Every structure is written in structure tokens, then in C-alpha cells.
GROMACS .gro file of C-alpha atoms in nm:
model
  450
    1UNK     CA    1  -9.952   6.707   2.906
    2UNK     CA    2 -10.321   6.878   3.011
    3UNK     CA    3 -10.631   6.754   2.925
    4UNK     CA    4 -10.998   6.919   2.927
    5UNK     CA    5 -11.194   6.925   3.252
    6UNK     CA    6 -11.496   6.739   3.064
    7UNK     CA    7 -11.399   6.445   3.025
    8UNK     CA    8 -11.329   6.359   3.387
    9UNK     CA    9 -11.612   6.575   3.502
   10UNK     CA   10 -11.851   6.304   3.239
   11UNK     CA   11 -11.663   6.071   3.440
   12UNK     CA   12 -11.766   6.138   3.787
   13UNK     CA   13 -12.098   6.238   3.682
   14UNK     CA   14 -12.102   5.902   3.560
   15UNK     CA   15 -12.002   5.752   3.973
   16UNK     CA   16 -12.288   5.973   4.097
   17UNK     CA   17 -12.520   5.800   3.930
   18UNK     CA   18 -12.508   5.504   4.177
   19UNK     CA   19 -12.554   5.690   4.489
   20UNK     CA   20 -12.864   5.669   4.408
   21UNK     CA   21 -12.856   5.306   4.348
   22UNK     CA   22 -13.212   5.287   4.641
   23UNK     CA   23 -13.341   5.013   4.750
   24UNK     CA   24 -13.742   5.080   4.660
   25UNK     CA   25 -13.924   5.205   4.919
   26UNK     CA   26 -14.142   4.862   5.106
   27UNK     CA   27 -13.970   4.659   4.967
   28UNK     CA   28 -13.768   4.364   5.166
   29UNK     CA   29 -13.376   4.488   5.068
   30UNK     CA   30 -13.075   4.249   5.075
   31UNK     CA   31 -12.694   4.437   5.142
   32UNK     CA   32 -12.471   4.356   4.832
   33UNK     CA   33 -12.261   4.117   4.971
   34UNK     CA   34 -12.540   3.915   4.953
   35UNK     CA   35 -12.687   3.973   4.661
   36UNK     CA   36 -12.446   3.689   4.477
   37UNK     CA   37 -12.621   3.399   4.694
   38UNK     CA   38 -12.972   3.537   4.718
   39UNK     CA   39 -12.976   3.519   4.377
   40UNK     CA   40 -12.807   3.161   4.257
   41UNK     CA   41 -13.002   2.986   4.592
   42UNK     CA   42 -13.337   3.123   4.394
   43UNK     CA   43 -13.163   2.967   4.051
   44UNK     CA   44 -13.110   2.619   4.191
   45UNK     CA   45 -13.428   2.585   4.263
   46UNK     CA   46 -13.505   2.566   3.860
   47UNK     CA   47 -13.152   2.455   3.769
   48UNK     CA   48 -13.106   2.116   3.540
   49UNK     CA   49 -12.769   1.977   3.649
   50UNK     CA   50 -12.517   1.903   3.882
   51UNK     CA   51 -12.406   2.277   4.088
   52UNK     CA   52 -12.058   2.307   4.035
   53UNK     CA   53 -11.905   2.596   4.224
   54UNK     CA   54 -11.547   2.756   4.157
   55UNK     CA   55 -11.347   3.040   4.332
   56UNK     CA   56 -11.153   3.297   4.213
   57UNK     CA   57 -10.950   3.497   4.402
   58UNK     CA   58 -10.890   3.846   4.321
   59UNK     CA   59 -10.547   4.065   4.263
   60UNK     CA   60 -10.606   4.399   4.331
   61UNK     CA   61 -10.281   4.635   4.277
   62UNK     CA   62 -10.357   4.998   4.249
   63UNK     CA   63 -10.712   5.055   4.240
   64UNK     CA   64 -10.856   5.373   4.027
   65UNK     CA   65 -11.100   5.445   4.391
   66UNK     CA   66 -11.392   5.532   4.228
   67UNK     CA   67 -11.615   5.434   4.527
   68UNK     CA   68 -11.943   5.285   4.500
   69UNK     CA   69 -12.244   5.228   4.786
   70UNK     CA   70 -12.385   4.897   4.862
   71UNK     CA   71 -12.646   4.788   4.562
   72UNK     CA   72 -12.983   4.667   4.746
   73UNK     CA   73 -13.194   4.439   4.550
   74UNK     CA   74 -13.543   4.362   4.686
   75UNK     CA   75 -13.764   4.032   4.605
   76UNK     CA   76 -13.942   4.237   4.328
   77UNK     CA   77 -13.613   4.285   4.096
   78UNK     CA   78 -13.509   3.904   4.096
   79UNK     CA   79 -13.428   3.828   3.758
   80UNK     CA   80 -13.758   3.674   3.607
   81UNK     CA   81 -13.583   3.389   3.380
   82UNK     CA   82 -13.756   3.220   3.116
   83UNK     CA   83 -13.682   2.802   3.269
   84UNK     CA   84 -13.688   2.695   2.899
   85UNK     CA   85 -13.245   2.803   2.920
   86UNK     CA   86 -13.066   2.432   2.934
   87UNK     CA   87 -12.745   2.616   3.102
   88UNK     CA   88 -12.675   2.517   3.493
   89UNK     CA   89 -12.589   2.914   3.553
   90UNK     CA   90 -12.467   2.807   3.897
   91UNK     CA   91 -12.221   2.552   3.735
   92UNK     CA   92 -12.038   2.886   3.731
   93UNK     CA   93 -12.203   3.087   3.991
   94UNK     CA   94 -11.850   3.292   4.070
   95UNK     CA   95 -11.763   3.403   3.732
   96UNK     CA   96 -12.141   3.522   3.639
   97UNK     CA   97 -12.093   3.717   3.961
   98UNK     CA   98 -11.707   3.832   3.832
   99UNK     CA   99 -11.893   3.929   3.562
  100UNK     CA  100 -12.170   4.149   3.676
  101UNK     CA  101 -11.869   4.323   3.789
  102UNK     CA  102 -11.645   4.344   3.574
  103UNK     CA  103 -11.942   4.501   3.328
  104UNK     CA  104 -12.145   4.716   3.578
  105UNK     CA  105 -12.359   4.931   3.471
  106UNK     CA  106 -12.191   5.260   3.426
  107UNK     CA  107 -11.818   5.160   3.388
  108UNK     CA  108 -11.901   4.861   3.148
  109UNK     CA  109 -11.865   5.133   2.837
  110UNK     CA  110 -11.522   5.237   2.964
  111UNK     CA  111 -11.366   4.894   3.026
  112UNK     CA  112 -11.569   4.657   2.736
  113UNK     CA  113 -11.248   4.640   2.549
  114UNK     CA  114 -11.070   4.528   2.798
  115UNK     CA  115 -11.256   4.382   3.084
  116UNK     CA  116 -11.574   4.341   3.030
  117UNK     CA  117 -11.665   4.169   2.693
  118UNK     CA  118 -11.337   3.939   2.726
  119UNK     CA  119 -11.494   3.796   3.084
  120UNK     CA  120 -11.829   3.739   2.951
  121UNK     CA  121 -11.736   3.567   2.688
  122UNK     CA  122 -11.501   3.353   2.895
  123UNK     CA  123 -11.774   3.276   3.088
  124UNK     CA  124 -12.025   3.145   2.858
  125UNK     CA  125 -11.754   2.896   2.748
  126UNK     CA  126 -11.744   2.774   3.072
  127UNK     CA  127 -12.162   2.782   3.065
  128UNK     CA  128 -12.096   2.586   2.740
  129UNK     CA  129 -11.860   2.352   2.861
  130UNK     CA  130 -12.057   2.262   3.224
  131UNK     CA  131 -12.343   2.232   3.014
  132UNK     CA  132 -12.164   1.922   2.759
  133UNK     CA  133 -12.080   1.701   3.054
  134UNK     CA  134 -12.405   1.634   3.073
  135UNK     CA  135 -12.532   1.656   2.730
  136UNK     CA  136 -12.193   1.567   2.537
  137UNK     CA  137 -12.308   1.883   2.283
  138UNK     CA  138 -12.121   2.167   2.258
  139UNK     CA  139 -12.336   2.391   2.102
  140UNK     CA  140 -12.712   2.472   2.174
  141UNK     CA  141 -12.989   2.552   1.897
  142UNK     CA  142 -13.103   2.865   1.803
  143UNK     CA  143 -13.393   2.824   2.069
  144UNK     CA  144 -13.218   2.723   2.313
  145UNK     CA  145 -12.991   3.030   2.262
  146UNK     CA  146 -13.203   3.309   2.257
  147UNK     CA  147 -13.353   3.168   2.582
  148UNK     CA  148 -13.035   3.089   2.800
  149UNK     CA  149 -12.857   3.449   2.639
  150UNK     CA  150 -13.156   3.629   2.783
  151UNK     CA  151 -13.128   3.448   3.076
  152UNK     CA  152 -12.763   3.560   3.108
  153UNK     CA  153 -12.844   3.860   3.089
  154UNK     CA  154 -13.130   3.905   3.365
  155UNK     CA  155 -12.897   3.745   3.616
  156UNK     CA  156 -12.598   3.974   3.537
  157UNK     CA  157 -12.864   4.302   3.527
  158UNK     CA  158 -13.015   4.191   3.887
  159UNK     CA  159 -12.636   4.189   3.986
  160UNK     CA  160 -12.504   4.542   3.824
  161UNK     CA  161 -12.438   4.496   3.560
  162UNK     CA  162 -12.466   4.747   3.236
  163UNK     CA  163 -12.815   4.602   3.067
  164UNK     CA  164 -12.669   4.677   2.655
  165UNK     CA  165 -12.420   4.422   2.717
  166UNK     CA  166 -12.551   4.227   2.384
  167UNK     CA  167 -12.495   4.568   2.264
  168UNK     CA  168 -12.184   4.699   2.408
  169UNK     CA  169 -11.980   4.319   2.352
  170UNK     CA  170 -12.167   4.258   2.049
  171UNK     CA  171 -12.293   3.906   2.141
  172UNK     CA  172 -12.607   3.749   2.036
  173UNK     CA  173 -12.791   3.430   2.016
  174UNK     CA  174 -12.536   3.270   1.729
  175UNK     CA  175 -12.189   3.366   1.933
  176UNK     CA  176 -12.387   2.966   2.113
  177UNK     CA  177 -12.521   2.735   1.817
  178UNK     CA  178 -12.263   2.560   1.635
  179UNK     CA  179 -12.282   2.849   1.333
  180UNK     CA  180 -12.118   2.683   1.044
  181UNK     CA  181 -11.883   2.436   1.253
  182UNK     CA  182 -12.029   2.063   1.140
  183UNK     CA  183 -11.903   1.906   1.438
  184UNK     CA  184 -12.049   1.965   1.762
  185UNK     CA  185 -12.124   1.595   1.979
  186UNK     CA  186 -11.842   1.556   2.227
  187UNK     CA  187 -11.780   1.218   2.106
  188UNK     CA  188 -11.719   1.268   1.735
  189UNK     CA  189 -11.481   1.578   1.870
  190UNK     CA  190 -11.227   1.373   2.010
  191UNK     CA  191 -11.226   1.129   1.763
  192UNK     CA  192 -11.100   1.343   1.510
  193UNK     CA  193 -10.865   1.610   1.728
  194UNK     CA  194 -10.559   1.522   1.961
  195UNK     CA  195 -10.722   1.562   2.253
  196UNK     CA  196 -10.382   1.459   2.478
  197UNK     CA  197 -10.241   1.741   2.236
  198UNK     CA  198 -10.477   2.074   2.300
  199UNK     CA  199 -10.474   2.013   2.669
  200UNK     CA  200 -10.079   2.004   2.702
  201UNK     CA  201 -10.091   2.326   2.532
  202UNK     CA  202 -10.376   2.528   2.713
  203UNK     CA  203 -10.420   2.268   3.066
  204UNK     CA  204 -10.182   2.585   3.179
  205UNK     CA  205 -10.126   2.957   2.962
  206UNK     CA  206  -9.831   3.200   3.022
  207UNK     CA  207 -10.057   3.549   2.932
  208UNK     CA  208  -9.703   3.713   2.896
  209UNK     CA  209  -9.503   3.450   2.726
  210UNK     CA  210  -9.815   3.262   2.507
  211UNK     CA  211  -9.869   3.538   2.338
  212UNK     CA  212  -9.527   3.570   2.155
  213UNK     CA  213  -9.491   3.174   2.117
  214UNK     CA  214  -9.840   3.145   2.065
  215UNK     CA  215  -9.819   2.701   2.207
  216UNK     CA  216 -10.204   2.699   2.289
  217UNK     CA  217 -10.325   2.898   1.992
  218UNK     CA  218 -10.160   2.693   1.732
  219UNK     CA  219 -10.317   2.414   1.904
  220UNK     CA  220 -10.663   2.566   1.924
  221UNK     CA  221 -10.657   2.638   1.531
  222UNK     CA  222 -10.508   2.302   1.429
  223UNK     CA  223 -10.818   2.169   1.613
  224UNK     CA  224 -11.031   2.408   1.472
  225UNK     CA  225 -10.896   2.306   1.159
  226UNK     CA  226 -10.939   1.917   1.165
  227UNK     CA  227 -11.291   1.978   1.298
  228UNK     CA  228 -11.381   2.185   1.018
  229UNK     CA  229 -11.305   1.944   0.710
  230UNK     CA  230 -11.474   1.734   0.841
  231UNK     CA  231 -11.686   1.619   0.527
  232UNK     CA  232 -11.465   1.820   0.285
  233UNK     CA  233 -11.214   1.848   0.103
  234UNK     CA  234 -11.027   2.094   0.062
  235UNK     CA  235 -11.137   2.510   0.273
  236UNK     CA  236 -11.048   2.835   0.189
  237UNK     CA  237 -10.689   2.934   0.486
  238UNK     CA  238 -10.954   3.228   0.629
  239UNK     CA  239 -11.281   3.062   0.610
  240UNK     CA  240 -11.570   3.135   0.892
  241UNK     CA  241 -11.612   2.821   0.944
  242UNK     CA  242 -11.258   2.797   1.110
  243UNK     CA  243 -11.288   3.031   1.354
  244UNK     CA  244 -11.683   2.884   1.433
  245UNK     CA  245 -11.473   2.578   1.518
  246UNK     CA  246 -11.234   2.744   1.717
  247UNK     CA  247 -11.542   2.856   1.926
  248UNK     CA  248 -11.606   2.434   1.966
  249UNK     CA  249 -11.274   2.382   2.068
  250UNK     CA  250 -11.267   2.688   2.379
  251UNK     CA  251 -11.608   2.462   2.471
  252UNK     CA  252 -11.438   2.184   2.511
  253UNK     CA  253 -11.121   2.299   2.672
  254UNK     CA  254 -11.339   2.486   2.901
  255UNK     CA  255 -11.561   2.096   2.990
  256UNK     CA  256 -11.170   1.909   3.045
  257UNK     CA  257 -11.022   2.217   3.312
  258UNK     CA  258 -11.243   2.293   3.624
  259UNK     CA  259 -11.407   2.633   3.559
  260UNK     CA  260 -11.088   2.861   3.717
  261UNK     CA  261 -10.816   2.705   3.463
  262UNK     CA  262 -11.012   2.718   3.228
  263UNK     CA  263 -11.139   3.081   3.332
  264UNK     CA  264 -10.725   3.205   3.320
  265UNK     CA  265 -10.664   3.089   3.019
  266UNK     CA  266 -10.958   3.211   2.846
  267UNK     CA  267 -10.880   3.522   2.977
  268UNK     CA  268 -10.475   3.513   2.904
  269UNK     CA  269 -10.581   3.418   2.516
  270UNK     CA  270 -10.805   3.686   2.473
  271UNK     CA  271 -10.567   3.929   2.668
  272UNK     CA  272 -10.276   3.842   2.338
  273UNK     CA  273 -10.614   3.923   2.069
  274UNK     CA  274 -10.657   4.288   2.266
  275UNK     CA  275 -10.349   4.389   2.336
  276UNK     CA  276 -10.242   4.367   1.941
  277UNK     CA  277 -10.444   4.639   1.856
  278UNK     CA  278 -10.575   4.963   1.929
  279UNK     CA  279 -10.918   5.003   1.985
  280UNK     CA  280 -10.984   5.377   1.958
  281UNK     CA  281 -11.209   5.529   1.689
  282UNK     CA  282 -10.947   5.874   1.552
  283UNK     CA  283 -11.145   6.116   1.414
  284UNK     CA  284 -11.075   6.355   1.144
  285UNK     CA  285 -10.685   6.509   1.200
  286UNK     CA  286 -10.739   6.803   0.959
  287UNK     CA  287 -10.655   7.097   1.244
  288UNK     CA  288 -10.348   6.892   1.392
  289UNK     CA  289 -10.239   6.831   1.013
  290UNK     CA  290 -10.284   7.225   0.924
  291UNK     CA  291 -10.135   7.357   1.228
  292UNK     CA  292  -9.867   7.027   1.249
  293UNK     CA  293  -9.782   6.984   0.876
  294UNK     CA  294  -9.511   6.997   0.678
  295UNK     CA  295  -9.305   7.361   0.874
  296UNK     CA  296  -9.393   7.389   1.214
  297UNK     CA  297  -9.431   7.729   1.209
  298UNK     CA  298  -9.640   7.829   1.544
  299UNK     CA  299  -9.550   7.547   1.778
  300UNK     CA  300  -9.803   7.700   2.036
  301UNK     CA  301 -10.095   7.607   1.750
  302UNK     CA  302  -9.992   7.230   1.685
  303UNK     CA  303  -9.959   7.167   2.038
  304UNK     CA  304 -10.313   7.330   2.101
  305UNK     CA  305 -10.437   7.185   1.798
  306UNK     CA  306 -10.281   6.872   1.906
  307UNK     CA  307 -10.431   6.861   2.282
  308UNK     CA  308 -10.795   6.945   2.162
  309UNK     CA  309 -10.716   6.594   1.920
  310UNK     CA  310 -10.628   6.371   2.215
  311UNK     CA  311 -10.902   6.525   2.424
  312UNK     CA  312 -11.136   6.357   2.215
  313UNK     CA  313 -10.954   5.989   2.188
  314UNK     CA  314 -10.923   6.066   2.585
  315UNK     CA  315 -11.316   6.042   2.599
  316UNK     CA  316 -11.348   5.645   2.510
  317UNK     CA  317 -11.249   5.382   2.714
  318UNK     CA  318 -10.973   5.266   2.940
  319UNK     CA  319 -10.697   5.126   2.730
  320UNK     CA  320 -10.372   4.887   2.864
  321UNK     CA  321 -10.065   4.980   2.794
  322UNK     CA  322  -9.951   4.779   2.504
  323UNK     CA  323 -10.307   4.917   2.364
  324UNK     CA  324 -10.161   5.263   2.447
  325UNK     CA  325  -9.832   5.173   2.191
  326UNK     CA  326 -10.067   5.079   1.923
  327UNK     CA  327 -10.270   5.423   1.942
  328UNK     CA  328  -9.964   5.579   1.947
  329UNK     CA  329  -9.825   5.402   1.623
  330UNK     CA  330 -10.128   5.432   1.429
  331UNK     CA  331 -10.176   5.782   1.509
  332UNK     CA  332  -9.870   5.829   1.488
  333UNK     CA  333  -9.831   5.678   1.161
  334UNK     CA  334 -10.143   5.864   1.037
  335UNK     CA  335 -10.020   6.192   1.128
  336UNK     CA  336  -9.671   6.122   0.879
  337UNK     CA  337  -9.875   6.053   0.599
  338UNK     CA  338 -10.101   6.329   0.663
  339UNK     CA  339  -9.750   6.486   0.585
  340UNK     CA  340  -9.723   6.583   0.972
  341UNK     CA  341  -9.283   6.525   1.009
  342UNK     CA  342  -9.168   6.609   1.342
  343UNK     CA  343  -9.215   6.437   1.612
  344UNK     CA  344  -9.496   6.630   1.797
  345UNK     CA  345  -9.524   6.390   2.085
  346UNK     CA  346  -9.212   6.512   2.196
  347UNK     CA  347  -9.214   6.916   2.091
  348UNK     CA  348  -9.604   6.909   2.266
  349UNK     CA  349  -9.504   6.660   2.505
  350UNK     CA  350  -9.763   6.341   2.449
  351UNK     CA  351  -9.729   6.054   2.712
  352UNK     CA  352  -9.895   5.691   2.643
  353UNK     CA  353 -10.141   5.753   2.939
  354UNK     CA  354 -10.255   6.100   2.720
  355UNK     CA  355 -10.422   5.800   2.455
  356UNK     CA  356 -10.603   5.625   2.715
  357UNK     CA  357 -10.908   5.800   3.003
  358UNK     CA  358 -10.890   6.049   3.229
  359UNK     CA  359 -10.969   6.036   3.590
  360UNK     CA  360 -10.986   6.210   3.886
  361UNK     CA  361 -10.954   6.621   3.937
  362UNK     CA  362 -10.571   6.606   3.851
  363UNK     CA  363 -10.683   6.424   3.519
  364UNK     CA  364 -10.486   6.163   3.550
  365UNK     CA  365 -10.400   5.942   3.279
  366UNK     CA  366 -10.525   5.570   3.339
  367UNK     CA  367 -10.349   5.264   3.180
  368UNK     CA  368 -10.443   4.911   3.274
  369UNK     CA  369 -10.235   4.642   3.289
  370UNK     CA  370 -10.176   4.460   2.981
  371UNK     CA  371 -10.228   4.068   3.157
  372UNK     CA  372 -10.614   3.988   3.233
  373UNK     CA  373 -10.790   4.238   3.478
  374UNK     CA  374 -11.038   4.242   3.687
  375UNK     CA  375 -11.262   4.470   3.808
  376UNK     CA  376 -11.354   4.418   4.248
  377UNK     CA  377 -11.562   4.559   4.474
  378UNK     CA  378 -11.520   4.592   4.844
  379UNK     CA  379 -11.786   4.737   5.086
  380UNK     CA  380 -11.558   4.932   5.199
  381UNK     CA  381 -11.346   5.136   4.886
  382UNK     CA  382 -11.642   5.025   4.580
  383UNK     CA  383 -11.549   4.946   4.277
  384UNK     CA  384 -11.233   4.932   4.189
  385UNK     CA  385 -10.911   4.813   3.944
  386UNK     CA  386 -10.560   4.785   3.864
  387UNK     CA  387 -10.465   5.195   3.739
  388UNK     CA  388 -10.145   5.354   3.721
  389UNK     CA  389 -10.147   5.721   3.756
  390UNK     CA  390  -9.749   5.724   3.757
  391UNK     CA  391  -9.631   5.628   3.449
  392UNK     CA  392  -9.508   5.885   3.243
  393UNK     CA  393  -9.366   5.715   2.927
  394UNK     CA  394  -9.284   5.920   2.661
  395UNK     CA  395  -9.537   5.813   2.344
  396UNK     CA  396  -9.293   5.640   2.065
  397UNK     CA  397  -9.314   5.872   1.712
  398UNK     CA  398  -9.318   5.589   1.427
  399UNK     CA  399  -9.005   5.531   1.297
  400UNK     CA  400  -8.811   5.272   1.083
  401UNK     CA  401  -8.616   5.134   1.404
  402UNK     CA  402  -8.986   5.186   1.536
  403UNK     CA  403  -9.073   4.785   1.664
  404UNK     CA  404  -9.488   4.744   1.738
  405UNK     CA  405  -9.590   4.597   2.066
  406UNK     CA  406  -9.813   4.325   1.923
  407UNK     CA  407  -9.500   4.168   1.722
  408UNK     CA  408  -9.351   4.050   2.088
  409UNK     CA  409  -9.028   4.266   2.113
  410UNK     CA  410  -8.898   4.162   2.413
  411UNK     CA  411  -8.645   4.444   2.480
  412UNK     CA  412  -8.923   4.652   2.492
  413UNK     CA  413  -8.871   4.809   2.856
  414UNK     CA  414  -9.262   4.837   2.941
  415UNK     CA  415  -9.396   4.583   3.175
  416UNK     CA  416  -9.708   4.398   3.107
  417UNK     CA  417  -9.850   4.536   3.440
  418UNK     CA  418  -9.800   4.869   3.558
  419UNK     CA  419  -9.618   4.908   3.847
  420UNK     CA  420  -9.536   5.239   4.090
  421UNK     CA  421  -9.250   5.308   4.265
  422UNK     CA  422  -9.267   5.332   4.668
  423UNK     CA  423  -9.299   5.711   4.653
  424UNK     CA  424  -9.560   5.753   4.375
  425UNK     CA  425  -9.762   5.471   4.589
  426UNK     CA  426  -9.988   5.701   4.711
  427UNK     CA  427 -10.098   5.837   4.408
  428UNK     CA  428 -10.308   5.673   4.401
  429UNK     CA  429 -10.508   5.809   4.719
  430UNK     CA  430 -10.449   6.105   4.696
  431UNK     CA  431 -10.703   6.098   4.378
  432UNK     CA  432 -10.964   5.924   4.555
  433UNK     CA  433 -10.953   6.198   4.852
  434UNK     CA  434 -11.049   6.473   4.565
  435UNK     CA  435 -11.275   6.280   4.397
  436UNK     CA  436 -11.477   6.224   4.711
  437UNK     CA  437 -11.571   6.491   4.807
  438UNK     CA  438 -11.676   6.635   4.467
  439UNK     CA  439 -11.888   6.340   4.416
  440UNK     CA  440 -12.084   6.412   4.792
  441UNK     CA  441 -12.080   6.747   4.671
  442UNK     CA  442 -12.235   6.713   4.390
  443UNK     CA  443 -12.458   6.465   4.503
  444UNK     CA  444 -12.564   6.704   4.799
  445UNK     CA  445 -12.632   6.962   4.468
  446UNK     CA  446 -12.846   6.775   4.289
  447UNK     CA  447 -13.043   6.618   4.608
  448UNK     CA  448 -13.108   7.014   4.631
  449UNK     CA  449 -13.233   7.047   4.315
  450UNK     CA  450 -13.459   6.740   4.332
   0.00000   0.00000   0.00000
């Protein structure tokens, strides 16, 4: 399906802005690859707990090749921390840096649902878990939470992250407190729950099987119910107290696993939740129902209306292949309720990747893998992440026999991680070769205007 050109240009113009992250004149500059060590060397001088340095290995696949310059940082832009936060950011140094890259300034709004916010949340849980090792507490008070969240944002922003992550990811200081959960003392927690059961179920999580079998999720829920019931006789099943106590369980689990394992588990559990829904907001479909409702008299007019409608969806965000299935099902169901009975996905050649943000001059939809994903930084190619530009799976029109992606249909042929055939593997590089000249020519125009 052909998409409107404005979408890819919008993204490209945002990429162009990365070319102008220049070091202030007259200041001492530090190359991007030295930023992490430089910042944490400064932070280490003020931390209150021993340093713990985890490591994580990124697993690049087929990158969305969006060129990015080295991002210099000057002494004047070092984060000015409050000095009042009791979290030891160096204890999760690697994941703080991963979060900054996953939430890169221009990409964060487009990757929020799948990459940025899940990693932001996981890093905060790991920091809280490490904090409990020397404090014995699984939460912060409100004042300390405010200082710590502010400091964390400053550290991330200094490393290139978007400055509006609190809004993008709906993060509040209350997310670091106990909220309504009555148990925050680590020793009391272990006296109430079956610790060995949680560690057995969640010590290592298969990111595919867990979403269907929910072994770890059930153990987390069971523990959350037990501590939520502390001092109570009965409680509603869907009480917010249980959700608040889940956060406490996650922090305790993170304190018992090494940071790398904790991050893998937390991201896997997050992805189970992410892939169950469609994150897109569907605008009014009156034009589609007008041209495609009941008996379609003009196929060209119907498909033009559908193409225009889908182009608005393509402005929102990158989504995973499983989310695309859910989005196709949700939109199809809404259209059927609006008296669009014919399969217009087939009629107008709508593919799953048409629901995701479009990239490159080829205006090709980018489907992210349903497995946990991180953005990678490479000094040669810049910022990149796994993206399948080749998968032309037709969007399934809802029917009685259609099983949504979130219902663990193990007969589905859609892979957890999109793959490209050997003959198609160069498609991503063709996109790069087309984007780069446009970036350069556009930057020359901007320079001339300046």
C-alpha cells in the first residue's frame, strides 16, 4: 500500500535535528563513547552505596539505519543532582545508559510504548532493588522519590534522552513509593510470601512461553495478594492495592537477581503486557464508512479513503508485529460495527506493516519484533534498532475463526522476531543509502538558510 510522503519526511526532519547537537563553543568536549564513564565518575563521588556494575550485551538484528552524529557533552552540561537522593545510580550504570539510548531525544515519542518506557520502568525497579540491599526497604518516601526521579531524569537527559520522559511514560514520584501497599520492609516481605516460589518461577523467564503460560506472572500476583492482605480480612479482586503491591514484589525480585537477569525478566514481563493491546488511537472513520459501507459501489474511492485513514495511523508510533495484528483486528471490528462488511484489507491491499510508522524514501512500514528490544548506538552507523521492512503479511480481516494475537494462538505463523530472507537482507541498507543523502542535502539547505 502506498502511504503519504509527509509521514516519512516528518521523521526524517526530526533525524536532521540530531545533526545540530554541537558542543558549545569554547567548552571542553567529550566524545559520545566517553560520556557514560565521565558522568558516572562524577556521580560516584556523591553516592551513598557501593558500586555495582552490571553488563548487558545488545543483540542487533536488522537495524533501522537512522544516522546520528557523535553527541559531545561539555562540563557545563553535567547533571546538577540534588544530593538528596538515596539511590545509587552507579549500581545500574549500564541500564541507565541503555535507558538514555532507548529514550533518545527524537525517537522517544515513537518508541515509547515498546522500547523507551518499558526500559525506563525496568531501570527504576533495578535501582530500587539495589537500594533495598543496604536500606532494607522496598520503597522511598515521597520527598526522596521526588529528588530521585528528578536526578534520574537529569542523568538521562545529559546522555541524550528526551527531556519529557515523565510525560511520555506517565511517570510520577509516587511510582517510587509504596503507594497503598502495606508491606515495604524486605524482612517482613519475606516472612509473608514464599520467596523460593517466586525465585523458581521468575529466576529465568522465557519471553515467548511466559506470555502464554504466565508462570512468573502468577507467582508475582500471588505474592502481591498476600502482602496486600496484611492487616485485612478481605479485599476486592481488582483492588489497586494489589497492583501497588506488585511493584513491591518486582523490586524485591530485582534485589535477589543480578541486574542483568532482573532487566531481562522485567522486560520480558513488560512485553507480555505490551503485545496484548493495540497502542494506536483510531481517529473518526466517517469517510471510510461513507465510501466502504454496505455495498461498495466505487472501489477506487473506498481504497482512497482507507489509504488516507491509515496514513494518520502511520504518524503515531512504531509497533510490534503482534501489536499490528491487534490493531488490524481492532480497526476491522470497528469498521464492521460501522457497516463495513466487505474485507477492505484485502480489497485495498492493507498489510500489517501499514499500521506502523513509515520510514525511508521507500515509505516502508517498520514492524518491531515482539521480543524485548533495545536501541543501539554505534559510532559508525549511529542510532539503530531492529526493524523489519520486508514482511508483507496481509492484515487479517476479523472473522469468527480469527484468533487475536494476545490469545496465545501457537499455530500462528507470525514469528516472535521478524526475519528477512537472504535475498531481502539488503533492503535495510537500501533504505540507509536513500535516507543519508536526503539528510545531508536537507542539512545543507538548513545551513544556507541560517
